[in-house]
Short mmCIF file of C-alpha atoms and ligand atoms in Angstrom, two decimals:
data_model
loop_
_atom_site.label_atom_id
_atom_site.label_comp_id
_atom_site.label_asym_id
_atom_site.label_seq_id
_atom_site.Cartn_x
_atom_site.Cartn_y
_atom_site.Cartn_z
CA MET D 44 167.90 116.81 118.67
CA PRO D 45 164.22 115.79 118.69
CA THR D 46 162.20 118.16 120.81
CA GLN D 47 160.96 116.73 124.09
CA ARG D 48 157.17 116.50 124.04
CA PRO D 49 154.99 116.07 127.11
CA GLY D 50 152.63 113.42 125.63
CA PRO D 51 153.30 109.76 124.72
CA VAL D 52 155.35 109.44 121.52
CA ASN D 53 155.27 107.00 118.61
CA ARG D 54 157.89 107.39 115.88
CA ASP D 55 156.09 105.42 113.10
CA PRO D 56 155.29 107.34 109.90
CA VAL D 57 151.65 106.19 110.26
CA PHE D 58 149.07 108.52 111.80
CA HIS D 59 147.84 105.76 114.09
CA ARG D 60 144.38 105.66 115.64
CA GLU D 61 145.71 106.13 119.17
CA VAL D 62 148.51 108.54 119.91
CA GLY D 63 151.62 107.30 121.59
CA ARG D 64 150.74 103.64 121.30
CA ASP D 65 153.02 101.03 119.78
CA TYR D 66 151.16 98.73 117.42
CA PRO D 67 152.15 95.11 116.77
CA VAL D 68 152.80 94.36 113.09
CA VAL D 69 150.58 91.78 111.42
CA ASP D 70 152.56 89.29 109.40
CA ARG D 71 150.05 86.82 107.96
CA ALA D 72 146.62 85.35 108.58
CA GLU D 73 145.11 81.98 107.86
CA GLY D 74 141.67 80.54 108.65
CA ALA D 75 140.65 81.76 112.11
CA TYR D 76 144.18 82.84 113.08
CA VAL D 77 146.29 85.98 112.71
CA TYR D 78 150.10 85.93 113.22
CA ASP D 79 152.22 88.95 114.14
CA SER D 80 155.78 89.71 113.11
CA ARG D 81 157.08 88.23 116.39
CA GLY D 82 155.51 84.92 115.40
CA ARG D 83 152.69 85.10 117.96
CA ARG D 84 149.37 83.55 117.01
CA TYR D 85 145.92 85.04 117.78
CA LEU D 86 142.53 83.37 117.48
CA ASP D 87 140.47 85.99 115.63
CA ALA D 88 137.26 85.97 117.66
CA ALA D 89 136.73 89.57 116.53
CA GLY D 90 136.71 88.63 112.86
CA GLY D 91 138.95 91.70 112.49
CA ILE D 92 135.99 93.81 113.55
CA PHE D 93 132.86 91.91 112.40
CA VAL D 94 134.51 91.48 108.98
CA VAL D 95 136.32 88.17 108.47
CA ASN D 96 133.27 86.01 107.74
CA ILE D 97 134.91 83.28 105.63
CA GLY D 98 138.26 83.18 107.42
CA HIS D 99 141.63 84.51 106.37
CA GLY D 100 143.67 83.48 103.35
CA VAL D 101 140.97 81.91 101.15
CA ARG D 102 142.73 81.16 97.87
CA GLU D 103 139.59 81.33 95.70
CA VAL D 104 138.99 84.96 96.67
CA VAL D 105 142.61 85.96 96.10
CA ASP D 106 142.56 84.25 92.69
CA ALA D 107 139.28 85.95 91.71
CA MET D 108 140.73 89.35 92.62
CA ALA D 109 143.94 88.71 90.70
CA ALA D 110 142.03 87.48 87.66
CA GLN D 111 139.82 90.57 87.62
CA ALA D 112 142.75 92.94 88.21
CA GLY D 113 144.57 91.32 85.30
CA ARG D 114 141.52 91.48 83.02
CA ALA D 115 140.16 94.96 83.79
CA ALA D 116 141.07 96.47 87.15
CA PHE D 117 139.09 99.62 86.55
CA ALA D 118 136.49 101.09 84.26
CA HIS D 119 134.40 103.99 85.43
CA THR D 120 130.74 103.24 86.10
CA THR D 121 129.59 106.42 84.34
CA VAL D 122 130.66 104.59 81.17
CA PHE D 123 130.78 100.84 81.85
CA THR D 124 129.42 98.17 84.06
CA SER D 125 131.40 94.92 84.41
CA GLU D 126 130.56 91.26 84.63
CA ALA D 127 131.99 91.41 88.13
CA GLU D 128 129.61 94.22 89.14
CA LEU D 129 126.61 92.50 87.53
CA GLY D 130 127.51 89.21 89.18
CA PHE D 131 128.08 90.60 92.68
CA ALA D 132 124.90 92.70 92.55
CA GLN D 133 122.87 89.67 91.46
CA LYS D 134 124.25 87.51 94.27
CA LEU D 135 123.44 90.20 96.83
CA VAL D 136 119.85 90.74 95.71
CA ASP D 137 119.34 86.97 95.49
CA LEU D 138 120.27 86.75 99.18
CA ALA D 139 118.05 89.70 100.16
CA PRO D 140 114.37 89.39 101.14
CA SER D 141 111.92 88.97 98.30
CA GLY D 142 111.33 92.13 96.28
CA PHE D 143 114.91 93.42 96.43
CA THR D 144 116.14 93.87 92.87
CA LYS D 145 118.98 96.40 92.80
CA ALA D 146 122.38 96.76 94.45
CA TRP D 147 124.66 99.80 94.52
CA ILE D 148 128.26 98.87 95.27
CA CYS D 149 130.55 101.23 97.16
CA THR D 150 133.62 100.99 99.38
CA SER D 151 132.58 101.01 103.05
CA GLY D 152 129.73 100.81 105.51
CA SER D 153 129.85 104.58 105.99
CA ALA D 154 129.57 105.07 102.23
CA ALA D 155 126.67 102.59 102.06
CA ASN D 156 124.76 104.47 104.77
CA GLU D 157 125.60 107.84 103.24
CA THR D 158 124.24 106.48 99.95
CA ALA D 159 121.04 105.26 101.64
CA LEU D 160 120.53 108.61 103.35
CA LYS D 161 120.80 110.42 100.02
CA LEU D 162 118.63 107.88 98.24
CA ALA D 163 115.90 108.40 100.85
CA ARG D 164 116.01 112.13 100.13
CA GLU D 165 115.85 111.64 96.34
CA TYR D 166 112.99 109.19 96.77
CA GLN D 167 110.98 111.65 98.83
CA LEU D 168 111.70 114.41 96.28
CA ILE D 169 110.39 112.17 93.51
CA LYS D 170 107.31 111.43 95.58
CA GLY D 171 106.67 115.18 95.88
CA HIS D 172 107.80 115.56 99.51
CA PRO D 173 110.70 118.04 99.53
CA GLU D 174 109.98 118.79 103.19
CA ARG D 175 110.80 115.20 104.23
CA THR D 176 114.45 115.68 105.16
CA LYS D 177 114.87 113.98 108.54
CA ILE D 178 116.19 110.51 109.21
CA ILE D 179 115.20 109.05 112.57
CA ALA D 180 117.87 106.80 114.10
CA ARG D 181 118.56 105.28 117.53
CA TRP D 182 120.74 106.30 120.42
CA ASN D 183 123.99 104.38 120.77
CA SER D 184 123.84 103.13 117.20
CA TYR D 185 126.81 103.28 114.86
CA HIS D 186 126.29 104.03 111.18
CA GLY D 187 129.69 105.33 110.14
CA SER D 188 132.23 108.10 110.27
CA SER D 189 131.23 110.44 107.42
CA LEU D 190 129.05 113.37 108.39
CA GLY D 191 125.71 112.04 107.16
CA ALA D 192 126.36 108.63 108.70
CA LEU D 193 127.60 110.29 111.90
CA SER D 194 124.46 112.43 112.02
CA MET D 195 122.47 109.17 112.14
CA THR D 196 124.92 107.55 114.58
CA GLY D 197 123.72 107.74 118.16
CA GLN D 198 126.95 107.51 120.15
CA PRO D 199 127.42 110.74 122.09
CA ARG D 200 131.21 110.35 122.42
CA ARG D 201 131.76 109.92 118.69
CA ARG D 202 129.42 112.76 117.79
CA GLU D 203 130.53 115.31 120.35
CA PRO D 204 133.55 116.97 118.60
CA TYR D 205 131.68 117.20 115.29
CA LEU D 206 128.28 118.36 116.51
CA PRO D 207 128.57 121.72 114.69
CA TYR D 208 128.90 119.79 111.40
CA LEU D 209 126.05 117.33 111.97
CA GLN D 210 122.43 117.29 110.87
CA ASP D 211 120.09 117.49 113.84
CA PHE D 212 118.36 114.14 113.23
CA PRO D 213 116.01 112.74 115.89
CA HIS D 214 117.07 109.61 117.81
CA ILE D 215 114.94 107.12 119.72
CA GLU D 216 115.97 104.72 122.48
CA PRO D 217 117.27 101.28 121.43
CA PRO D 218 115.46 97.98 122.26
CA TYR D 219 117.82 97.29 125.16
CA CYS D 220 115.98 94.87 127.45
CA TYR D 221 118.88 94.42 129.91
CA ARG D 222 118.74 98.16 130.63
CA CYS D 223 115.26 99.06 129.44
CA PRO D 224 115.29 102.82 128.80
CA PHE D 225 111.59 102.84 129.75
CA ASP D 226 112.08 100.81 132.97
CA LEU D 227 109.75 98.15 131.65
CA THR D 228 110.01 94.39 131.27
CA TYR D 229 109.32 92.35 128.13
CA PRO D 230 106.66 91.32 127.14
CA GLY D 231 104.58 93.46 129.49
CA CYS D 232 106.35 96.52 128.07
CA GLY D 233 104.18 96.38 124.95
CA LEU D 234 107.34 97.09 122.95
CA ALA D 235 107.52 100.71 124.12
CA CYS D 236 110.91 100.96 122.36
CA ALA D 237 109.36 100.26 118.95
CA ARG D 238 106.33 102.45 119.63
CA ALA D 239 108.72 105.30 120.51
CA LEU D 240 109.21 105.68 116.76
CA GLU D 241 105.62 106.87 116.44
CA ALA D 242 106.13 109.50 119.14
CA ALA D 243 109.38 110.65 117.50
CA ILE D 244 107.62 111.02 114.15
CA GLU D 245 104.84 113.04 115.76
CA GLU D 246 107.35 115.25 117.52
CA ALA D 247 109.47 115.80 114.42
CA GLY D 248 106.38 116.48 112.32
CA PRO D 249 105.17 113.49 110.27
CA ASP D 250 105.62 115.41 107.03
CA THR D 251 109.30 116.09 107.71
CA VAL D 252 110.57 112.52 108.09
CA ALA D 253 112.15 110.69 105.13
CA ALA D 254 113.34 107.43 106.73
CA PHE D 255 114.13 105.42 109.83
CA ILE D 256 117.41 103.52 110.16
CA ALA D 257 118.35 100.75 112.59
CA GLU D 258 120.79 97.86 112.93
CA PRO D 259 118.94 94.51 113.23
CA ILE D 260 121.39 93.60 116.00
CA SER D 261 123.49 96.40 117.42
CA GLY D 262 127.20 95.78 117.41
CA GLY D 263 129.58 98.43 118.64
CA PRO D 264 128.94 99.88 122.06
CA LEU D 265 125.69 98.06 122.81
CA GLY D 266 127.33 94.65 122.56
CA THR D 267 124.87 92.64 120.49
CA ILE D 268 121.40 93.55 121.64
CA VAL D 269 118.83 91.32 119.97
CA PRO D 270 115.42 93.04 119.72
CA PRO D 271 112.30 91.01 120.65
CA LYS D 272 110.49 89.28 117.79
CA GLU D 273 107.72 91.91 117.62
CA TYR D 274 110.15 94.83 117.29
CA PHE D 275 110.75 95.12 113.55
CA PRO D 276 107.21 94.20 112.49
CA ILE D 277 105.96 97.11 114.62
CA ILE D 278 108.61 99.42 113.13
CA ARG D 279 107.57 98.33 109.62
CA GLU D 280 103.93 99.08 110.30
CA ILE D 281 104.71 102.56 111.70
CA CYS D 282 106.97 103.39 108.73
CA ASP D 283 104.28 102.29 106.27
CA ARG D 284 101.60 104.31 107.97
CA HIS D 285 103.70 107.47 107.76
CA GLY D 286 105.21 107.01 104.27
CA ILE D 287 108.67 106.64 105.80
CA LEU D 288 111.36 104.41 104.29
CA MET D 289 112.69 101.66 106.54
CA ILE D 290 116.47 101.26 106.22
CA VAL D 291 118.27 98.40 107.95
CA ASP D 292 121.99 98.78 108.51
CA GLU D 293 123.34 95.26 108.01
CA VAL D 294 126.98 96.29 107.95
CA ILE D 295 127.59 93.77 110.75
CA THR D 296 124.77 91.28 110.25
CA GLY D 297 124.86 90.73 106.47
CA VAL D 298 125.63 88.18 105.12
CA GLY D 299 125.27 85.10 107.31
CA ARG D 300 126.61 86.52 110.56
CA ILE D 301 123.53 85.65 112.64
CA GLY D 302 122.58 82.46 110.81
CA HIS D 303 120.34 84.13 108.23
CA ASN D 304 121.17 85.67 104.85
CA PHE D 305 120.52 89.10 106.27
CA GLY D 306 119.85 89.87 109.93
CA ILE D 307 116.37 91.26 109.29
CA ASP D 308 115.28 87.77 108.14
CA HIS D 309 115.29 86.82 111.83
CA TRP D 310 112.20 89.04 112.23
CA GLY D 311 110.66 88.12 108.88
CA THR D 312 110.32 91.81 108.04
CA VAL D 313 110.97 93.27 104.59
CA PRO D 314 112.60 96.72 104.74
CA ASP D 315 112.91 99.21 101.86
CA ILE D 316 116.68 99.58 101.86
CA ILE D 317 119.46 97.35 103.22
CA THR D 318 123.03 98.50 103.68
CA ALA D 319 125.85 96.00 104.03
CA ALA D 320 129.65 96.09 104.06
CA LYS D 321 132.16 94.27 106.25
CA GLY D 322 131.28 90.58 105.86
CA ILE D 323 130.25 90.73 102.19
CA GLY D 324 133.89 91.36 101.35
CA GLY D 325 135.23 89.19 104.15
CA GLY D 326 138.10 91.63 104.70
CA TYR D 327 139.62 90.97 101.28
CA VAL D 328 138.50 94.34 99.96
CA PRO D 329 137.01 97.55 101.34
CA VAL D 330 133.38 97.22 100.29
CA GLY D 331 129.89 98.51 100.92
CA ALA D 332 126.54 97.94 99.29
CA MET D 333 123.09 99.48 99.31
CA LEU D 334 120.33 97.08 98.30
CA VAL D 335 117.03 98.54 97.19
CA HIS D 336 113.53 97.11 97.11
CA GLU D 337 111.82 97.19 93.72
CA ARG D 338 109.08 99.53 95.03
CA VAL D 339 111.72 102.16 95.80
CA TYR D 340 113.70 101.68 92.60
CA ALA D 341 110.51 101.81 90.52
CA ALA D 342 109.87 105.37 91.71
CA PHE D 343 113.12 106.45 90.01
CA GLU D 344 112.32 104.65 86.75
CA ASP D 345 108.71 105.82 86.72
CA ALA D 346 109.90 109.41 87.15
CA GLY D 347 112.72 108.92 84.62
CA ARG D 348 115.05 110.23 87.32
CA SER D 349 118.58 109.05 88.09
CA PHE D 350 120.16 109.03 91.51
CA ARG D 351 122.50 112.04 91.73
CA HIS D 352 125.27 110.28 93.60
CA GLY D 353 128.43 108.30 92.90
CA GLU D 354 132.11 108.06 93.67
CA THR D 355 135.18 107.22 91.60
CA PHE D 356 135.23 103.65 92.89
CA THR D 357 131.49 102.93 92.81
CA GLY D 358 131.08 99.40 91.39
CA HIS D 359 134.86 98.80 91.31
CA PRO D 360 135.47 95.57 89.35
CA VAL D 361 138.09 94.07 91.71
CA ILE D 362 135.96 94.80 94.77
CA CYS D 363 133.00 93.18 93.04
CA ALA D 364 135.02 90.13 91.96
CA ALA D 365 136.22 89.65 95.53
CA GLY D 366 132.71 90.11 96.95
CA ALA D 367 131.24 87.63 94.48
CA ALA D 368 133.92 85.07 95.37
CA VAL D 369 133.23 85.60 99.10
CA LEU D 370 129.49 85.02 98.58
CA ASP D 371 130.24 81.91 96.48
CA TYR D 372 132.43 80.61 99.29
CA VAL D 373 129.65 81.26 101.82
CA ARG D 374 127.21 79.30 99.63
CA ASP D 375 129.57 76.44 98.71
CA HIS D 376 130.58 75.84 102.33
CA GLY D 377 127.09 76.24 103.79
CA LEU D 378 128.35 78.98 106.08
CA ILE D 379 124.97 80.54 106.84
CA ALA D 380 123.58 77.31 108.26
CA ARG D 381 126.93 76.73 109.93
CA SER D 382 126.74 80.15 111.58
CA ALA D 383 123.38 79.20 113.10
CA ALA D 384 124.64 75.78 114.25
CA MET D 385 128.03 76.93 115.57
CA GLY D 386 126.30 79.93 117.14
CA ARG D 387 124.32 77.51 119.30
CA VAL D 388 127.53 75.70 120.27
CA LEU D 389 129.35 78.93 121.10
CA GLY D 390 126.30 80.33 122.91
CA SER D 391 126.04 77.32 125.17
CA LEU D 392 129.78 77.28 125.93
CA LEU D 393 129.61 80.96 126.88
CA GLN D 394 126.95 80.27 129.54
CA ARG D 395 129.57 79.11 132.05
CA LEU D 396 130.97 82.67 132.09
CA HIS D 397 127.86 83.77 134.00
CA ASP D 398 129.51 82.80 137.28
CA ILE D 399 132.33 85.34 136.79
CA PRO D 400 131.53 88.30 139.08
CA ILE D 401 131.86 90.98 136.37
CA VAL D 402 129.72 89.18 133.77
CA GLY D 403 126.26 90.80 133.79
CA ASP D 404 124.69 89.57 130.58
CA ILE D 405 125.48 87.23 127.69
CA ARG D 406 123.45 87.69 124.52
CA GLY D 407 123.63 86.92 120.85
CA GLU D 408 122.42 85.16 117.76
CA GLY D 409 124.32 83.05 115.24
CA LEU D 410 128.03 83.83 115.52
CA LEU D 411 127.51 87.31 116.93
CA TRP D 412 127.75 87.40 120.72
CA GLY D 413 128.11 90.10 123.33
CA ILE D 414 129.02 90.05 127.00
CA GLU D 415 128.14 93.01 129.19
CA LEU D 416 130.44 93.66 132.14
CA VAL D 417 129.12 95.11 135.38
CA ARG D 418 130.38 96.13 138.82
CA ASP D 419 127.23 94.82 140.54
CA LYS D 420 125.18 92.06 138.92
CA ALA D 421 122.00 92.61 140.94
CA ALA D 422 121.92 96.35 140.33
CA ARG D 423 123.35 95.97 136.79
CA ALA D 424 125.67 98.82 137.78
CA PRO D 425 128.34 99.69 135.22
CA PHE D 426 131.99 100.29 136.08
CA PRO D 427 133.26 103.87 136.14
CA ARG D 428 134.64 104.74 132.72
CA GLU D 429 138.10 105.47 134.17
CA ARG D 430 138.50 101.76 134.96
CA ALA D 431 138.43 100.98 131.19
CA VAL D 432 137.30 97.44 132.01
CA ALA D 433 136.36 96.36 128.48
CA GLU D 434 139.72 97.53 127.15
CA LYS D 435 141.49 95.66 129.97
CA VAL D 436 139.71 92.41 129.10
CA ALA D 437 140.59 92.87 125.42
CA LYS D 438 144.22 93.57 126.34
CA VAL D 439 144.59 90.51 128.58
CA ALA D 440 142.87 88.39 125.91
CA PHE D 441 145.27 89.76 123.30
CA GLU D 442 148.24 88.88 125.48
CA THR D 443 146.98 85.33 125.74
CA GLY D 444 146.40 85.09 121.96
CA LEU D 445 142.71 85.98 121.55
CA LEU D 446 141.25 88.92 119.60
CA VAL D 447 137.94 90.34 120.86
CA ILE D 448 136.10 93.66 120.41
CA ALA D 449 135.86 96.03 123.38
CA GLY D 450 132.84 98.35 123.43
CA THR D 451 132.11 101.24 125.76
CA GLY D 452 129.18 103.49 126.58
CA CYS D 453 126.29 101.02 126.51
CA ALA D 454 124.84 102.08 129.88
CA ASP D 455 124.61 105.84 129.43
CA GLY D 456 126.71 106.80 126.44
CA VAL D 457 129.87 106.93 128.57
CA ARG D 458 129.78 104.13 131.15
CA GLY D 459 129.06 100.52 130.26
CA ASP D 460 131.52 97.88 129.02
CA THR D 461 130.96 95.14 126.48
CA ILE D 462 133.00 92.45 124.79
CA SER D 463 131.76 91.41 121.36
CA LEU D 464 132.60 88.21 119.56
CA SER D 465 132.36 87.80 115.80
CA PRO D 466 134.56 84.87 114.79
CA PRO D 467 134.78 83.56 111.22
CA LEU D 468 131.70 81.54 110.25
CA THR D 469 134.11 78.67 109.57
CA LEU D 470 134.77 78.35 113.33
CA SER D 471 135.25 74.74 114.44
CA GLU D 472 134.03 73.24 117.73
CA ALA D 473 137.62 72.99 118.93
CA GLN D 474 138.18 76.67 118.12
CA ALA D 475 134.95 77.61 119.92
CA GLY D 476 136.30 75.79 122.98
CA GLU D 477 139.68 77.50 122.66
CA LEU D 478 137.91 80.88 122.34
CA VAL D 479 135.81 80.44 125.47
CA ASP D 480 138.76 79.08 127.52
CA ALA D 481 140.91 82.10 126.62
CA LEU D 482 138.06 84.54 127.17
CA GLU D 483 137.30 83.00 130.57
CA THR D 484 140.93 83.44 131.61
CA ALA D 485 140.90 87.10 130.54
CA LEU D 486 137.58 87.82 132.25
CA ARG D 487 138.60 86.10 135.50
CA THR D 488 141.95 87.92 135.55
CA VAL D 489 140.30 91.33 135.16
CA SER D 490 137.42 90.39 137.46
CA VAL D 491 139.71 89.69 140.43
CA VAL D 492 141.37 93.11 140.19
CA GLU D 493 138.28 95.16 139.35
CA MET D 494 136.03 93.63 141.98
CA ALA D 495 138.74 94.27 144.59
CA VAL D 496 138.94 97.92 143.47
CA ALA D 497 135.12 98.19 143.45
CA ARG D 498 134.96 96.84 147.04
CA ALA D 499 137.76 99.08 148.31
N1 LIG U 151 127.24 100.47 110.34
C1 LIG U 151 127.57 99.61 111.32
C2 LIG U 151 126.48 98.86 112.01
C3 LIG U 151 128.91 99.41 111.67
O1 LIG U 151 129.22 98.56 112.64
C4 LIG U 151 129.91 100.14 110.97
C5 LIG U 151 131.33 99.97 111.31
O2 LIG U 151 131.71 99.47 112.33
C6 LIG U 151 129.52 101.03 109.96
C7 LIG U 151 128.18 101.16 109.67
C8 LIG U 151 130.54 101.82 109.21
O3 LIG U 151 131.25 100.97 108.37
P1 LIG U 151 132.71 101.39 107.84
O4 LIG U 151 133.61 101.41 109.02
O5 LIG U 151 133.03 100.31 106.85
O6 LIG U 151 132.59 102.71 107.19
#
């Protein structure tokens, strides 16, 4: 007799992400659509979770992976490199801003950020600054689940259980104009959010800071906040003045997601290190990459010093073959320009959602869009967390055959609901229309109930 337990129960052998929940089983996926084992079809406006940049089921990528697996699935990078690794690295640095010459290939966004964090430390050691150990990051950012990446991550709810394990890195406020943390309005604000980096450096002790890390456009809980055009140039100037490396986390924005090769191109700023992951593998393989500017790499060569880091699957040939095929597909189908063009189409279709009572803000760039949900538009008041409004919208959308990303905590780390959209860059106009129709239905359905509860 199974023992009776008080909590919700799931009998699958998988340790699922949420206890007691039954998960639908994915059967197959093609283009912009995913099908479950009951035969139901979903338009993948989430792109999995900011991942499926070239669409599902692209034969060229599958063939490239099979060919590499058949030829040499594995050779350890302490001994060998591979044509696949050389090719993928070259394609990545060719897409990066001028001056980027090296790519380190790993297996996730967390691993890419962990690698960048350690590289920043090694760089500062080489430069004779052993006391530069801190990485400044931003509140409500997400940089990954491993402990270094989580130390940089600024989401209180994700950090809270693990605080005893984390590095005490400083965090500054994000460039969140809809809810300006400084109660200012752009452009009169003078970019207080960017200048806050200077104050954080002073407070931490300028000689103790190794690097600053930021997402060009925040995904996760903040729901696609696009910093003003002056933001990253100011950050660059402050980093330079203090000898601090500028790391941009492009796990969501690279490659092509916002209509540029890398997101930082939107600001015309050249960082020192770029991390990427999700979209560069398109979901075909678990992948991450750290791209390094020549001026940083040169410090290692000049000192004759190697980077003391690496994992078993660093530079894995099949991952690299898949990544190279994904980047070829992006190039051959003009998907970066398409992301910019279809982003304008999707952005203008989304505008009609403004008249839904719970829609507070709609923001985005390229094919990365976010919708912030509020209880009171004028006051920009968030819903209480217990109402789980973002999750409800995602659930209703799912039931009507649309996948979206629910985010929480944008307003104060706990309250604040967002819906993010990150469809394949292959999205057609008809699919953009289908997406917005289904999303409108979900938002209106939840709006009726939640506004009635809010008024009661
Ligand atoms: N950085 C950003 C901006 C992300 O959105 C994510 C994942 O959502 C990560 C890093 C971590 O990537 P991964 O989940 O592949 O470890």
